[in-house]
């Protein structure tokens, strides 16, 4: 699916953009408020509400913009460098005979990836580097639907239930995160009571139905403003079907700072900046207000998964909450998959000059491709971090995070404390029993960290393994229940020749390819002990 060509952007007097695209069953008209330079470098998409306005009548450009500004949609979009997407059916009688699957189709035509411009995602194959289709830019797990009159009736009929469609990684639940219904003429057909609803100017009968059924409902009379009168669009997200509350740093008394630095492009860069002299790297930093003025501050660098963003890894993994609880500075690197280890180190050296980072309490963690980046740091810059927590991925020993041979010798002598975690139900190669490269990585880790127990296990001889996941069980094995996900984190600890536990292999029951706060919490506790 997707758009076959990029829409024509209309320049607006206020510095914003507007564009139109017509799909088979509906058309979209998108208003993008004026964007700042930082929004091109740091992807705010994960925390940006996906504002979908189902128009009662097909409005022209000026009416759409006026609506967005008067109702507060433009304020919310501007705050998060997002857009307002107006939707109207292409059917002859508008919403009366509109396709029931318009919302499902919109989500299938929506992505939130690293290449984007003016509310449009530009898809690209990471390996072939070929450009593909175009998509509406939006975080589908933050979809907020607004309907007025006929379009509100449509939403009430088709969208207040469990909806299956194209989720982030394939088929999955795409039920809206929240809904506003304005001036309905008929009572909604409600099947899900966990969809937050804002009811505007509806009858007592309809409001009574909301009161008796919905867990979260707010009643508003006109005139009303999205930005002023309710916060569901900003506070709620639906992750894998479960309604979740967003992490809002200011409520935790935390400071969020975004920025970027220019670095020299290293010869081994095989990403987007290959062959350039220099380029920019974006980052986001979070820290407690109480850390201001301190001389030495512990810090952790978080590397996101492929196609994700700095905001994604910090929020979805819960690292912001962990930094808040344990009082350390959190740094998330944007688009790190296109920056070499050497370039990341140059960036971090600059951040060390900007922030009072304690070099003896400086750590890094990463999910998926971010896990590969951590392993690369282990190989190329083993003395830079006090400890590392790669998660859910690895390349083979000697390969960098571009999947290419490291330019030079890799670390064979410097032991670096490592907490490696992986999901027990993952479909991707994360655990030694899944692919030889994973087995090779654990053997390499044991050798460099000088673990007392030798790792003599091979991928081909799994029938002789002492542990079905890792080959070897730890000298100590501890289990920690994650009540929020009904899962168990199993932690295998291994003692090095100096008597110190420097190697931990952890698995999570029932987990696929994802990164959870519960796991990151225990990873932090391990890393922070390595002083």
Tab-separated table of N, CA, C and O in Angstrom, residues 97-197:
chain	number	residue	atom	x	y	z
A	97	UNK	N	-22.521	6.414	2.738
A	97	UNK	CA	-22.196	5.130	2.101
A	97	UNK	C	-20.688	4.898	2.032
A	97	UNK	O	-20.186	4.227	1.133
A	98	UNK	N	-19.963	5.462	2.984
A	98	UNK	CA	-18.502	5.309	3.017
A	98	UNK	C	-18.102	3.877	3.352
A	98	UNK	O	-18.827	3.155	4.048
A	99	UNK	N	-16.951	3.464	2.877
A	99	UNK	CA	-16.425	2.141	3.186
A	99	UNK	C	-16.213	1.994	4.693
A	99	UNK	O	-15.661	2.887	5.334
A	100	UNK	N	-16.631	0.877	5.287
A	100	UNK	CA	-16.426	0.663	6.732
A	100	UNK	C	-14.956	0.557	7.128
A	100	UNK	O	-14.629	0.648	8.304
A	101	UNK	N	-14.081	0.368	6.149
A	101	UNK	CA	-12.665	0.110	6.458
A	101	UNK	C	-11.769	1.326	6.252
A	101	UNK	O	-10.551	1.183	6.132
A	102	UNK	N	-12.327	2.526	6.224
A	102	UNK	CA	-11.498	3.715	5.985
A	102	UNK	C	-10.407	3.857	7.040
A	102	UNK	O	-9.235	4.089	6.716
A	103	UNK	N	-10.750	3.704	8.313
A	103	UNK	CA	-9.735	3.843	9.367
A	103	UNK	C	-8.650	2.775	9.210
A	103	UNK	O	-7.451	3.081	9.294
A	104	UNK	N	-9.049	1.547	8.977
A	104	UNK	CA	-8.080	0.462	8.787
A	104	UNK	C	-7.141	0.762	7.623
A	104	UNK	O	-5.921	0.550	7.705
A	105	UNK	N	-7.698	1.284	6.534
A	105	UNK	CA	-6.886	1.595	5.360
A	105	UNK	C	-5.928	2.754	5.644
A	105	UNK	O	-4.784	2.753	5.163
A	106	UNK	N	-6.400	3.744	6.401
A	106	UNK	CA	-5.521	4.869	6.748
A	106	UNK	C	-4.316	4.373	7.525
A	106	UNK	O	-3.170	4.754	7.242
A	107	UNK	N	-4.551	3.524	8.512
A	107	UNK	CA	-3.445	2.995	9.317
A	107	UNK	C	-2.471	2.203	8.448
A	107	UNK	O	-1.249	2.284	8.612
A	108	UNK	N	-2.997	1.445	7.489
A	108	UNK	CA	-2.124	0.690	6.580
A	108	UNK	C	-1.289	1.613	5.709
A	108	UNK	O	-0.215	1.231	5.233
A	109	UNK	N	-1.764	2.835	5.508
A	109	UNK	CA	-1.037	3.818	4.700
A	109	UNK	C	-0.258	4.810	5.559
A	109	UNK	O	0.119	5.890	5.085
A	110	UNK	N	-0.020	4.441	6.806
A	110	UNK	CA	0.676	5.316	7.757
A	110	UNK	C	1.917	4.629	8.290
A	110	UNK	O	1.886	3.451	8.631
A	111	UNK	N	3.004	5.360	8.374
A	111	UNK	CA	4.230	4.855	8.997
A	111	UNK	C	4.898	5.984	9.775
A	111	UNK	O	4.570	7.163	9.614
A	112	UNK	N	5.854	5.583	10.618
A	112	UNK	CA	6.573	6.565	11.425
A	112	UNK	C	8.039	6.156	11.450
A	112	UNK	O	8.512	5.563	12.408
A	113	UNK	N	8.749	6.474	10.375
A	113	UNK	CA	10.127	6.021	10.236
A	113	UNK	C	11.082	7.208	10.096
A	113	UNK	O	10.692	8.360	10.261
A	114	UNK	N	12.324	6.906	9.794
A	114	UNK	CA	13.368	7.915	9.920
A	114	UNK	C	13.490	8.873	8.745
A	114	UNK	O	14.095	9.935	8.870
A	115	UNK	N	12.909	8.528	7.598
A	115	UNK	CA	12.976	9.427	6.453
A	115	UNK	C	11.605	10.080	6.264
A	115	UNK	O	10.619	9.399	5.990
A	116	UNK	N	11.550	11.381	6.402
A	116	UNK	CA	10.262	12.058	6.338
A	116	UNK	C	10.452	13.524	5.953
A	116	UNK	O	11.518	14.113	6.134
A	117	UNK	N	9.377	14.102	5.417
A	117	UNK	CA	9.375	15.524	5.107
A	117	UNK	C	7.938	16.004	5.043
A	117	UNK	O	7.087	15.384	4.391
A	118	UNK	N	7.629	17.061	5.762
A	118	UNK	CA	6.320	17.718	5.713
A	118	UNK	C	5.156	16.739	5.858
A	118	UNK	O	4.193	16.761	5.082
A	119	UNK	N	5.236	15.879	6.852
A	119	UNK	CA	4.137	14.965	7.121
A	119	UNK	C	4.074	13.749	6.218
A	119	UNK	O	3.081	13.018	6.239
A	120	UNK	N	5.126	13.490	5.439
A	120	UNK	CA	5.177	12.340	4.534
A	120	UNK	C	6.396	11.481	4.867
A	120	UNK	O	7.506	12.004	5.009
A	121	UNK	N	6.176	10.180	4.989
A	121	UNK	CA	7.268	9.226	5.190
A	121	UNK	C	7.771	8.757	3.831
A	121	UNK	O	6.979	8.422	2.936
A	122	UNK	N	9.085	8.725	3.697
A	122	UNK	CA	9.707	8.198	2.482
A	122	UNK	C	10.339	6.846	2.833
A	122	UNK	O	11.337	6.800	3.545
A	123	UNK	N	9.741	5.764	2.372
A	123	UNK	CA	10.234	4.432	2.727
A	123	UNK	C	11.521	4.119	1.972
A	123	UNK	O	11.696	4.513	0.815
A	124	UNK	N	12.405	3.410	2.643
A	124	UNK	CA	13.688	3.047	2.034
A	124	UNK	C	14.155	1.704	2.561
A	124	UNK	O	14.065	1.435	3.769
A	125	UNK	N	14.634	0.862	1.682
A	125	UNK	CA	15.174	-0.431	2.066
A	125	UNK	C	16.554	-0.220	2.686
A	125	UNK	O	17.461	0.336	2.042
A	126	UNK	N	16.702	-0.649	3.948
A	126	UNK	CA	17.942	-0.406	4.678
A	126	UNK	C	19.145	-1.073	4.028
A	126	UNK	O	20.274	-0.587	4.128
A	127	UNK	N	18.892	-2.190	3.348
A	127	UNK	CA	20.004	-2.964	2.806
A	127	UNK	C	20.337	-2.572	1.355
A	127	UNK	O	21.500	-2.403	1.005
A	128	UNK	N	19.307	-2.425	0.518
A	128	UNK	CA	19.560	-2.052	-0.874
A	128	UNK	C	19.645	-0.540	-1.059
A	128	UNK	O	20.141	-0.069	-2.078
A	129	UNK	N	19.127	0.201	-0.069
A	129	UNK	CA	19.096	1.664	-0.094
A	129	UNK	C	18.204	2.215	-1.215
A	129	UNK	O	18.337	3.366	-1.616
A	130	UNK	N	17.291	1.381	-1.692
A	130	UNK	CA	16.358	1.823	-2.731
A	130	UNK	C	15.132	2.470	-2.084
A	130	UNK	O	14.622	2.007	-1.068
A	131	UNK	N	14.650	3.552	-2.706
A	131	UNK	CA	13.464	4.248	-2.213
A	131	UNK	C	12.218	3.531	-2.706
A	131	UNK	O	12.174	2.987	-3.804
A	132	UNK	N	11.184	3.523	-1.860
A	132	UNK	CA	9.942	2.850	-2.203
A	132	UNK	C	8.756	3.785	-2.173
A	132	UNK	O	8.847	4.944	-2.607
A	133	UNK	N	7.635	3.316	-1.623
A	133	UNK	CA	6.415	4.105	-1.597
A	133	UNK	C	6.480	5.192	-0.524
A	133	UNK	O	7.379	5.217	0.311
A	134	UNK	N	5.474	6.058	-0.552
A	134	UNK	CA	5.367	7.134	0.428
A	134	UNK	C	4.153	6.870	1.317
A	134	UNK	O	3.181	6.242	0.892
A	135	UNK	N	4.220	7.355	2.558
A	135	UNK	CA	3.155	7.103	3.518
A	135	UNK	C	2.823	8.379	4.291
A	135	UNK	O	3.648	9.308	4.391
A	136	UNK	N	1.620	8.408	4.847
A	136	UNK	CA	1.280	9.470	5.786
A	136	UNK	C	2.149	9.271	7.021
A	136	UNK	O	2.322	8.149	7.496
A	137	UNK	N	2.700	10.342	7.539
A	137	UNK	CA	3.522	10.218	8.734
A	137	UNK	C	2.656	10.288	9.987
A	137	UNK	O	1.894	11.232	10.178
A	138	UNK	N	2.766	9.266	10.836
A	138	UNK	CA	1.989	9.254	12.062
A	138	UNK	C	2.315	8.056	12.921
A	138	UNK	O	2.685	6.993	12.419
A	139	UNK	N	2.188	8.227	14.239
A	139	UNK	CA	2.378	7.127	15.186
A	139	UNK	C	1.037	6.423	15.340
A	139	UNK	O	0.137	6.927	16.021
A	140	UNK	N	0.876	5.267	14.718
A	140	UNK	CA	-0.432	4.620	14.665
A	140	UNK	C	-0.918	4.199	16.051
A	140	UNK	O	-2.123	4.044	16.256
A	141	UNK	N	-0.008	4.019	16.990
A	141	UNK	CA	-0.413	3.655	18.351
A	141	UNK	C	-0.870	4.882	19.143
A	141	UNK	O	-1.272	4.759	20.301
A	142	UNK	N	-0.812	6.072	18.511
A	142	UNK	CA	-1.305	7.295	19.138
A	142	UNK	C	-2.443	7.917	18.324
A	142	UNK	O	-2.666	9.126	18.377
A	143	UNK	N	-3.156	7.101	17.568
A	143	UNK	CA	-4.205	7.621	16.697
A	143	UNK	C	-5.360	8.210	17.515
A	143	UNK	O	-5.959	7.535	18.353
A	144	UNK	N	-5.668	9.479	17.248
A	144	UNK	CA	-6.814	10.151	17.871
A	144	UNK	C	-7.788	10.540	16.768
A	144	UNK	O	-7.443	11.282	15.847
A	145	UNK	N	-9.020	10.037	16.865
A	145	UNK	CA	-10.042	10.308	15.852
A	145	UNK	C	-10.980	11.410	16.330
A	145	UNK	O	-11.449	11.385	17.467
A	146	UNK	N	-11.250	12.350	15.431
A	146	UNK	CA	-12.215	13.418	15.719
A	146	UNK	C	-13.308	13.363	14.662
A	146	UNK	O	-13.029	13.373	13.458
A	147	UNK	N	-14.553	13.308	15.124
A	147	UNK	CA	-15.672	13.295	14.198
A	147	UNK	C	-16.725	14.306	14.586
A	147	UNK	O	-16.949	14.566	15.777
A	148	UNK	N	-17.401	14.901	13.584
A	148	UNK	CA	-18.440	15.908	13.804
A	148	UNK	C	-19.668	15.531	12.985
A	148	UNK	O	-19.574	15.309	11.776
A	149	UNK	N	-20.828	15.444	13.660
A	149	UNK	CA	-22.053	15.139	12.933
A	149	UNK	C	-21.991	13.783	12.260
A	149	UNK	O	-21.836	12.746	12.907
A	150	UNK	N	-22.103	13.767	10.936
A	150	UNK	CA	-22.131	12.518	10.171
A	150	UNK	C	-20.857	11.701	10.356
A	150	UNK	O	-20.903	10.465	10.432
A	151	UNK	N	-19.715	12.372	10.416
A	151	UNK	CA	-18.462	11.622	10.587
A	151	UNK	C	-18.352	11.062	12.011
A	151	UNK	O	-17.761	9.998	12.222
A	152	UNK	N	-18.937	11.763	13.000
A	152	UNK	CA	-18.969	11.231	14.361
A	152	UNK	C	-19.834	9.978	14.416
A	152	UNK	O	-19.493	8.983	15.081
A	153	UNK	N	-20.957	10.010	13.717
A	153	UNK	CA	-21.815	8.821	13.643
A	153	UNK	C	-21.051	7.649	13.013
A	153	UNK	O	-21.177	6.502	13.460
A	154	UNK	N	-20.274	7.943	11.983
A	154	UNK	CA	-19.486	6.905	11.310
A	154	UNK	C	-18.473	6.295	12.289
A	154	UNK	O	-18.346	5.064	12.394
A	155	UNK	N	-17.748	7.150	13.013
A	155	UNK	CA	-16.761	6.651	13.976
A	155	UNK	C	-17.451	5.818	15.054
A	155	UNK	O	-16.973	4.749	15.441
A	156	UNK	N	-18.590	6.317	15.540
A	156	UNK	CA	-19.326	5.586	16.563
A	156	UNK	C	-19.798	4.226	16.086
A	156	UNK	O	-19.928	3.281	16.879
A	157	UNK	N	-20.042	4.085	14.812
A	157	UNK	CA	-20.529	2.820	14.252
A	157	UNK	C	-19.408	1.829	13.964
A	157	UNK	O	-19.553	0.621	14.205
A	158	UNK	N	-18.252	2.321	13.482
A	158	UNK	CA	-17.220	1.408	12.983
A	158	UNK	C	-15.907	1.383	13.777
A	158	UNK	O	-15.110	0.460	13.582
A	159	UNK	N	-15.679	2.348	14.648
A	159	UNK	CA	-14.335	2.478	15.227
A	159	UNK	C	-14.255	2.304	16.739
A	159	UNK	O	-13.167	2.429	17.299
A	160	UNK	N	-15.362	2.025	17.409
A	160	UNK	CA	-15.326	1.871	18.864
A	160	UNK	C	-15.346	0.395	19.250
A	160	UNK	O	-16.112	-0.046	20.090
A	161	UNK	N	-14.485	-0.344	18.620
A	161	UNK	CA	-14.371	-1.785	18.846
A	161	UNK	C	-12.922	-2.196	18.612
A	161	UNK	O	-12.074	-1.375	18.218
A	162	UNK	N	-12.634	-3.451	18.852
A	162	UNK	CA	-11.296	-3.965	18.555
A	162	UNK	C	-11.117	-4.021	17.043
A	162	UNK	O	-11.924	-4.619	16.337
A	163	UNK	N	-10.072	-3.360	16.565
A	163	UNK	CA	-9.822	-3.293	15.126
A	163	UNK	C	-8.467	-3.920	14.826
A	163	UNK	O	-7.449	-3.542	15.426
A	164	UNK	N	-8.468	-4.871	13.939
A	164	UNK	CA	-7.231	-5.522	13.510
A	164	UNK	C	-6.787	-4.927	12.171
A	164	UNK	O	-7.615	-4.587	11.327
A	165	UNK	N	-5.491	-4.810	11.997
A	165	UNK	CA	-4.961	-4.261	10.751
A	165	UNK	C	-3.457	-4.387	10.701
A	165	UNK	O	-2.882	-5.306	11.285
A	166	UNK	N	-2.813	-3.446	10.034
A	166	UNK	CA	-1.349	-3.470	9.920
A	166	UNK	C	-0.750	-2.683	11.074
A	166	UNK	O	-0.815	-1.457	11.118
A	167	UNK	N	-0.162	-3.402	12.041
A	167	UNK	CA	0.495	-2.749	13.169
A	167	UNK	C	1.947	-2.451	12.776
A	167	UNK	O	2.292	-2.435	11.601
A	168	UNK	N	2.810	-2.220	13.736
A	168	UNK	CA	4.183	-1.800	13.437
A	168	UNK	C	4.959	-2.835	12.641
A	168	UNK	O	5.686	-2.495	11.714
A	169	UNK	N	4.816	-4.105	13.004
A	169	UNK	CA	5.664	-5.127	12.388
A	169	UNK	C	4.857	-6.133	11.581
A	169	UNK	O	5.321	-7.217	11.287
A	170	UNK	N	3.615	-5.793	11.258
A	170	UNK	CA	2.749	-6.704	10.528
A	170	UNK	C	1.354	-6.686	11.118
A	170	UNK	O	0.970	-5.738	11.800
A	171	UNK	N	0.548	-7.715	10.875
A	171	UNK	CA	-0.829	-7.751	11.378
A	171	UNK	C	-0.879	-7.615	12.896
A	171	UNK	O	-0.057	-8.193	13.614
A	172	UNK	N	-1.839	-6.840	13.383
A	172	UNK	CA	-1.979	-6.631	14.821
A	172	UNK	C	-3.136	-5.703	15.120
A	172	UNK	O	-3.843	-5.240	14.221
A	173	UNK	N	-3.321	-5.410	16.387
A	173	UNK	CA	-4.440	-4.562	16.793
A	173	UNK	C	-4.124	-3.085	16.583
A	173	UNK	O	-3.065	-2.599	16.981
A	174	UNK	N	-5.071	-2.369	15.956
A	174	UNK	CA	-4.878	-0.946	15.657
A	174	UNK	C	-6.034	-0.103	16.207
A	174	UNK	O	-6.320	0.985	15.713
A	175	UNK	N	-6.700	-0.600	17.241
A	175	UNK	CA	-7.783	0.146	17.878
A	175	UNK	C	-7.309	1.551	18.243
A	175	UNK	O	-6.199	1.713	18.754
A	176	UNK	N	-8.120	2.594	17.987
A	176	UNK	CA	-7.681	3.968	18.284
A	176	UNK	C	-7.293	4.163	19.749
A	176	UNK	O	-7.832	3.498	20.644
A	177	UNK	N	-6.382	5.093	19.980
A	177	UNK	CA	-5.966	5.409	21.344
A	177	UNK	C	-6.988	6.287	22.042
A	177	UNK	O	-7.170	6.199	23.261
A	178	UNK	N	-7.666	7.164	21.302
A	178	UNK	CA	-8.696	8.027	21.877
A	178	UNK	C	-9.566	8.591	20.762
A	178	UNK	O	-9.179	8.573	19.585
A	179	UNK	N	-10.748	9.094	21.150
A	179	UNK	CA	-11.746	9.544	20.173
A	179	UNK	C	-12.473	10.780	20.700
A	179	UNK	O	-12.791	10.853	21.889
A	180	UNK	N	-12.755	11.732	19.822
A	180	UNK	CA	-13.656	12.838	20.134
A	180	UNK	C	-14.866	12.747	19.209
A	180	UNK	O	-14.714	12.643	17.988
A	181	UNK	N	-16.061	12.767	19.784
A	181	UNK	CA	-17.303	12.670	19.021
A	181	UNK	C	-18.155	13.908	19.307
A	181	UNK	O	-18.559	14.145	20.445
A	182	UNK	N	-18.428	14.675	18.261
A	182	UNK	CA	-19.084	15.975	18.376
A	182	UNK	C	-20.430	15.955	17.643
A	182	UNK	O	-20.486	15.646	16.454
A	183	UNK	N	-21.510	16.262	18.381
A	183	UNK	CA	-22.839	16.447	17.788
A	183	UNK	C	-23.304	15.212	17.014
A	183	UNK	O	-23.659	15.285	15.835
A	184	UNK	N	-23.345	14.074	17.699
A	184	UNK	CA	-23.817	12.834	17.072
A	184	UNK	C	-25.347	12.872	16.948
A	184	UNK	O	-26.044	13.496	17.745
A	185	UNK	N	-25.851	12.119	15.964
A	185	UNK	CA	-27.305	12.022	15.795
A	185	UNK	C	-27.842	10.679	16.242
A	185	UNK	O	-29.057	10.523	16.446
A	186	UNK	N	-26.959	9.701	16.397
A	186	UNK	CA	-27.367	8.372	16.857
A	186	UNK	C	-26.383	7.871	17.905
A	186	UNK	O	-25.216	8.275	17.927
A	187	UNK	N	-26.839	7.002	18.761
A	187	UNK	CA	-25.973	6.437	19.790
A	187	UNK	C	-24.900	5.556	19.149
A	187	UNK	O	-25.157	4.871	18.153
A	188	UNK	N	-23.710	5.569	19.696
A	188	UNK	CA	-22.624	4.767	19.113
A	188	UNK	C	-22.803	3.281	19.386
A	188	UNK	O	-23.477	2.881	20.337
A	189	UNK	N	-22.163	2.476	18.549
A	189	UNK	CA	-22.147	1.021	18.706
A	189	UNK	C	-20.837	0.664	19.393
A	189	UNK	O	-19.824	0.423	18.739
A	190	UNK	N	-20.846	0.623	20.721
A	190	UNK	CA	-19.605	0.495	21.486
A	190	UNK	C	-19.353	-0.953	21.895
A	190	UNK	O	-20.225	-1.601	22.472
A	191	UNK	N	-18.137	-1.429	21.596
A	191	UNK	CA	-17.712	-2.764	22.002
A	191	UNK	C	-16.501	-2.716	22.929
A	191	UNK	O	-16.270	-3.646	23.691
A	192	UNK	N	-15.701	-1.654	22.830
A	192	UNK	CA	-14.519	-1.508	23.682
A	192	UNK	C	-14.753	-0.386	24.684
A	192	UNK	O	-15.015	0.755	24.299
A	193	UNK	N	-14.640	-0.690	25.963
A	193	UNK	CA	-14.859	0.345	26.978
A	193	UNK	C	-13.583	1.038	27.423
A	193	UNK	O	-13.608	1.911	28.287
A	194	UNK	N	-12.449	0.640	26.844
A	194	UNK	CA	-11.180	1.265	27.248
A	194	UNK	C	-10.690	2.287	26.233
A	194	UNK	O	-9.522	2.684	26.266
A	195	UNK	N	-11.563	2.716	25.316
A	195	UNK	CA	-11.199	3.797	24.398
A	195	UNK	C	-11.624	5.118	25.040
A	195	UNK	O	-12.820	5.355	25.223
A	196	UNK	N	-10.677	5.978	25.423
A	196	UNK	CA	-11.042	7.267	26.011
A	196	UNK	C	-11.864	8.094	25.019
A	196	UNK	O	-11.509	8.197	23.840
A	197	UNK	N	-12.969	8.676	25.503
A	197	UNK	CA	-13.883	9.420	24.648
A	197	UNK	C	-14.075	10.832	25.180
A	197	UNK	O	-14.237	11.035	26.390
